[in-house]
Amino acid sequence: MEFKKIAVIGAGTMGNGIAQVFAQNNYPVILIDIKEEILNSSLEKIKKNLSKALEKGKITELQFQETLNNLKISTKLEEAKDADLIVEAVLEEIKLKKEIYQTLDQICKPEAILASNTSSISITELGSATKRPEKVIGMHFMNPVPLMKLVEVIRGLVTDNQVVKDIMELSQSLGKTPVEVNDYPGFISNRILIPMINEAIYALMEKVASKEAIDTVMKLGMNHPMGPLELADLIGLDICLAVMEVLYRDFSDSKYRPCPLLKKMVKAGK
């Protein structure tokens, strides 16, 4: 399938990174969010990222300008109607996502693919909110999107084989390494990563060691580039908790019980 236009829904940290990567690889992109100030902030962040790359000689002045020329912003979801691919990157709230998918299903052309950047929510369930579940797929980028090579390509229960093939090839065209996985809670990355972070928070809560010691053990002993607690801060404790709650709910297994300290810190706005 030829992707002539991409729409990215949600201009937060992940959404603006996804939009930047598509634009840098010569795909016309429209970045959509309900708040104009978020869109303007995202555009400034993208310009800042590109300016750093230009200063380091990673891109040329022409590439800088062409990337910006490929980017448009809008507060209207209807602007996605003629896109070939819509990548949803809104909050990890199933009700919100389903509402967006229902609307996209109505306004987008029948052949358009609907992809979610969700880190844990069922692709099959999102597809069930549409009349095109075979064209719904997961396209889970890693943060920061412009730097991280991995894309989890998540196949829902009825996702069409050709859709999977198209998204795998598209991911490769972005300079990414796509990995195909099936639709289970947390997929692969977060099913393994977030419980590890949760256990590190348990160790901190139980005073097994200081936060610095926990991170140092994992960095020097396990050769991780970041400690689990550092990584939790980078991801966002609210997102870590949301993923743990999905794992706990969907597997009904006590090993995925969110740490009370994690819940307390999120309640405190940390």
PDB file of N, CA, C and O in Angstrom, residues 5-34:
ATOM      1  N   LYS A   5      -0.508  10.120   2.719  1.00  0.00           N
ATOM      2  CA  LYS A   5      -0.752  11.077   3.793  1.00  0.00           C
ATOM      3  C   LYS A   5      -0.938  10.321   5.102  1.00  0.00           C
ATOM      4  O   LYS A   5      -1.644   9.306   5.145  1.00  0.00           O
ATOM      5  N   ILE A   6      -0.315  10.818   6.164  1.00  0.00           N
ATOM      6  CA  ILE A   6      -0.405  10.224   7.494  1.00  0.00           C
ATOM      7  C   ILE A   6      -1.080  11.230   8.429  1.00  0.00           C
ATOM      8  O   ILE A   6      -0.773  12.422   8.380  1.00  0.00           O
ATOM      9  N   ALA A   7      -1.966  10.746   9.277  1.00  0.00           N
ATOM     10  CA  ALA A   7      -2.533  11.582  10.334  1.00  0.00           C
ATOM     11  C   ALA A   7      -2.105  10.997  11.672  1.00  0.00           C
ATOM     12  O   ALA A   7      -2.138   9.780  11.859  1.00  0.00           O
ATOM     13  N   VAL A   8      -1.678  11.861  12.574  1.00  0.00           N
ATOM     14  CA  VAL A   8      -1.317  11.439  13.933  1.00  0.00           C
ATOM     15  C   VAL A   8      -2.272  12.137  14.887  1.00  0.00           C
ATOM     16  O   VAL A   8      -2.376  13.371  14.885  1.00  0.00           O
ATOM     17  N   ILE A   9      -2.979  11.346  15.698  1.00  0.00           N
ATOM     18  CA  ILE A   9      -3.966  11.887  16.619  1.00  0.00           C
ATOM     19  C   ILE A   9      -3.370  11.933  18.028  1.00  0.00           C
ATOM     20  O   ILE A   9      -3.022  10.896  18.595  1.00  0.00           O
ATOM     21  N   GLY A  10      -3.233  13.127  18.578  1.00  0.00           N
ATOM     22  CA  GLY A  10      -2.617  13.300  19.894  1.00  0.00           C
ATOM     23  C   GLY A  10      -1.225  13.877  19.741  1.00  0.00           C
ATOM     24  O   GLY A  10      -0.351  13.255  19.137  1.00  0.00           O
ATOM     25  N   ALA A  11      -1.020  15.095  20.280  1.00  0.00           N
ATOM     26  CA  ALA A  11       0.251  15.795  20.077  1.00  0.00           C
ATOM     27  C   ALA A  11       1.099  15.843  21.343  1.00  0.00           C
ATOM     28  O   ALA A  11       1.870  16.777  21.546  1.00  0.00           O
ATOM     29  N   GLY A  12       0.971  14.820  22.182  1.00  0.00           N
ATOM     30  CA  GLY A  12       1.804  14.729  23.375  1.00  0.00           C
ATOM     31  C   GLY A  12       3.206  14.270  23.021  1.00  0.00           C
ATOM     32  O   GLY A  12       3.626  14.319  21.859  1.00  0.00           O
ATOM     33  N   THR A  13       3.926  13.783  24.019  1.00  0.00           N
ATOM     34  CA  THR A  13       5.323  13.373  23.824  1.00  0.00           C
ATOM     35  C   THR A  13       5.477  12.353  22.698  1.00  0.00           C
ATOM     36  O   THR A  13       6.340  12.492  21.827  1.00  0.00           O
ATOM     37  N   MET A  14       4.628  11.328  22.700  1.00  0.00           N
ATOM     38  CA  MET A  14       4.733  10.289  21.676  1.00  0.00           C
ATOM     39  C   MET A  14       4.233  10.784  20.332  1.00  0.00           C
ATOM     40  O   MET A  14       4.859  10.554  19.294  1.00  0.00           O
ATOM     41  N   GLY A  15       3.103  11.479  20.343  1.00  0.00           N
ATOM     42  CA  GLY A  15       2.506  11.940  19.087  1.00  0.00           C
ATOM     43  C   GLY A  15       3.416  12.861  18.298  1.00  0.00           C
ATOM     44  O   GLY A  15       3.567  12.702  17.083  1.00  0.00           O
ATOM     45  N   ASN A  16       4.049  13.826  18.985  1.00  0.00           N
ATOM     46  CA  ASN A  16       4.907  14.745  18.214  1.00  0.00           C
ATOM     47  C   ASN A  16       6.160  14.037  17.714  1.00  0.00           C
ATOM     48  O   ASN A  16       6.670  14.348  16.643  1.00  0.00           O
ATOM     49  N   GLY A  17       6.651  13.047  18.486  1.00  0.00           N
ATOM     50  CA  GLY A  17       7.800  12.265  18.017  1.00  0.00           C
ATOM     51  C   GLY A  17       7.463  11.431  16.792  1.00  0.00           C
ATOM     52  O   GLY A  17       8.253  11.340  15.842  1.00  0.00           O
ATOM     53  N   ILE A  18       6.277  10.826  16.806  1.00  0.00           N
ATOM     54  CA  ILE A  18       5.828  10.013  15.664  1.00  0.00           C
ATOM     55  C   ILE A  18       5.660  10.891  14.429  1.00  0.00           C
ATOM     56  O   ILE A  18       6.095  10.542  13.331  1.00  0.00           O
ATOM     57  N   ALA A  19       5.034  12.059  14.617  1.00  0.00           N
ATOM     58  CA  ALA A  19       4.839  12.984  13.499  1.00  0.00           C
ATOM     59  C   ALA A  19       6.186  13.426  12.924  1.00  0.00           C
ATOM     60  O   ALA A  19       6.356  13.493  11.693  1.00  0.00           O
ATOM     61  N   GLN A  20       7.144  13.708  13.797  1.00  0.00           N
ATOM     62  CA  GLN A  20       8.467  14.131  13.338  1.00  0.00           C
ATOM     63  C   GLN A  20       9.133  13.062  12.486  1.00  0.00           C
ATOM     64  O   GLN A  20       9.688  13.355  11.418  1.00  0.00           O
ATOM     65  N   VAL A  21       9.069  11.821  12.939  1.00  0.00           N
ATOM     66  CA  VAL A  21       9.729  10.721  12.224  1.00  0.00           C
ATOM     67  C   VAL A  21       9.113  10.517  10.839  1.00  0.00           C
ATOM     68  O   VAL A  21       9.831  10.337   9.844  1.00  0.00           O
ATOM     69  N   PHE A  22       7.796  10.573  10.757  1.00  0.00           N
ATOM     70  CA  PHE A  22       7.149  10.449   9.445  1.00  0.00           C
ATOM     71  C   PHE A  22       7.557  11.609   8.536  1.00  0.00           C
ATOM     72  O   PHE A  22       7.903  11.405   7.366  1.00  0.00           O
ATOM     73  N   ALA A  23       7.505  12.830   9.067  1.00  0.00           N
ATOM     74  CA  ALA A  23       7.829  14.013   8.260  1.00  0.00           C
ATOM     75  C   ALA A  23       9.279  13.979   7.784  1.00  0.00           C
ATOM     76  O   ALA A  23       9.577  14.370   6.650  1.00  0.00           O
ATOM     77  N   GLN A  24      10.185  13.507   8.652  1.00  0.00           N
ATOM     78  CA  GLN A  24      11.603  13.423   8.284  1.00  0.00           C
ATOM     79  C   GLN A  24      11.849  12.411   7.175  1.00  0.00           C
ATOM     80  O   GLN A  24      12.868  12.487   6.477  1.00  0.00           O
ATOM     81  N   ASN A  25      10.914  11.489   7.026  1.00  0.00           N
ATOM     82  CA  ASN A  25      11.072  10.454   5.993  1.00  0.00           C
ATOM     83  C   ASN A  25      10.145  10.701   4.804  1.00  0.00           C
ATOM     84  O   ASN A  25       9.724   9.768   4.124  1.00  0.00           O
ATOM     85  N   ASN A  26       9.842  11.984   4.599  1.00  0.00           N
ATOM     86  CA  ASN A  26       9.140  12.464   3.391  1.00  0.00           C
ATOM     87  C   ASN A  26       7.681  12.036   3.289  1.00  0.00           C
ATOM     88  O   ASN A  26       7.141  11.939   2.185  1.00  0.00           O
ATOM     89  N   TYR A  27       7.048  11.790   4.427  1.00  0.00           N
ATOM     90  CA  TYR A  27       5.607  11.529   4.429  1.00  0.00           C
ATOM     91  C   TYR A  27       4.871  12.801   4.859  1.00  0.00           C
ATOM     92  O   TYR A  27       5.182  13.358   5.921  1.00  0.00           O
ATOM     93  N   PRO A  28       3.908  13.271   4.070  1.00  0.00           N
ATOM     94  CA  PRO A  28       3.088  14.399   4.518  1.00  0.00           C
ATOM     95  C   PRO A  28       2.275  13.996   5.748  1.00  0.00           C
ATOM     96  O   PRO A  28       1.626  12.947   5.755  1.00  0.00           O
ATOM     97  N   VAL A  29       2.362  14.800   6.803  1.00  0.00           N
ATOM     98  CA  VAL A  29       1.749  14.450   8.089  1.00  0.00           C
ATOM     99  C   VAL A  29       0.869  15.581   8.582  1.00  0.00           C
ATOM    100  O   VAL A  29       1.257  16.755   8.512  1.00  0.00           O
ATOM    101  N   ILE A  30      -0.298  15.228   9.109  1.00  0.00           N
ATOM    102  CA  ILE A  30      -1.099  16.204   9.837  1.00  0.00           C
ATOM    103  C   ILE A  30      -1.198  15.740  11.286  1.00  0.00           C
ATOM    104  O   ILE A  30      -1.579  14.603  11.561  1.00  0.00           O
ATOM    105  N   LEU A  31      -0.776  16.600  12.201  1.00  0.00           N
ATOM    106  CA  LEU A  31      -0.784  16.304  13.634  1.00  0.00           C
ATOM    107  C   LEU A  31      -2.027  16.964  14.232  1.00  0.00           C
ATOM    108  O   LEU A  31      -2.209  18.178  14.121  1.00  0.00           O
ATOM    109  N   ILE A  32      -2.873  16.151  14.869  1.00  0.00           N
ATOM    110  CA  ILE A  32      -4.180  16.623  15.339  1.00  0.00           C
ATOM    111  C   ILE A  32      -4.291  16.495  16.852  1.00  0.00           C
ATOM    112  O   ILE A  32      -3.935  15.467  17.430  1.00  0.00           O
ATOM    113  N   ASP A  33      -4.782  17.550  17.481  1.00  0.00           N
ATOM    114  CA  ASP A  33      -5.042  17.530  18.915  1.00  0.00           C
ATOM    115  C   ASP A  33      -6.184  18.507  19.191  1.00  0.00           C
ATOM    116  O   ASP A  33      -6.408  19.444  18.423  1.00  0.00           O
ATOM    117  N   ILE A  34      -6.908  18.301  20.291  1.00  0.00           N
ATOM    118  CA  ILE A  34      -8.038  19.181  20.596  1.00  0.00           C
ATOM    119  C   ILE A  34      -7.587  20.536  21.126  1.00  0.00           C
ATOM    120  O   ILE A  34      -8.356  21.496  21.110  1.00  0.00           O
TER     121      ILE A  34
END
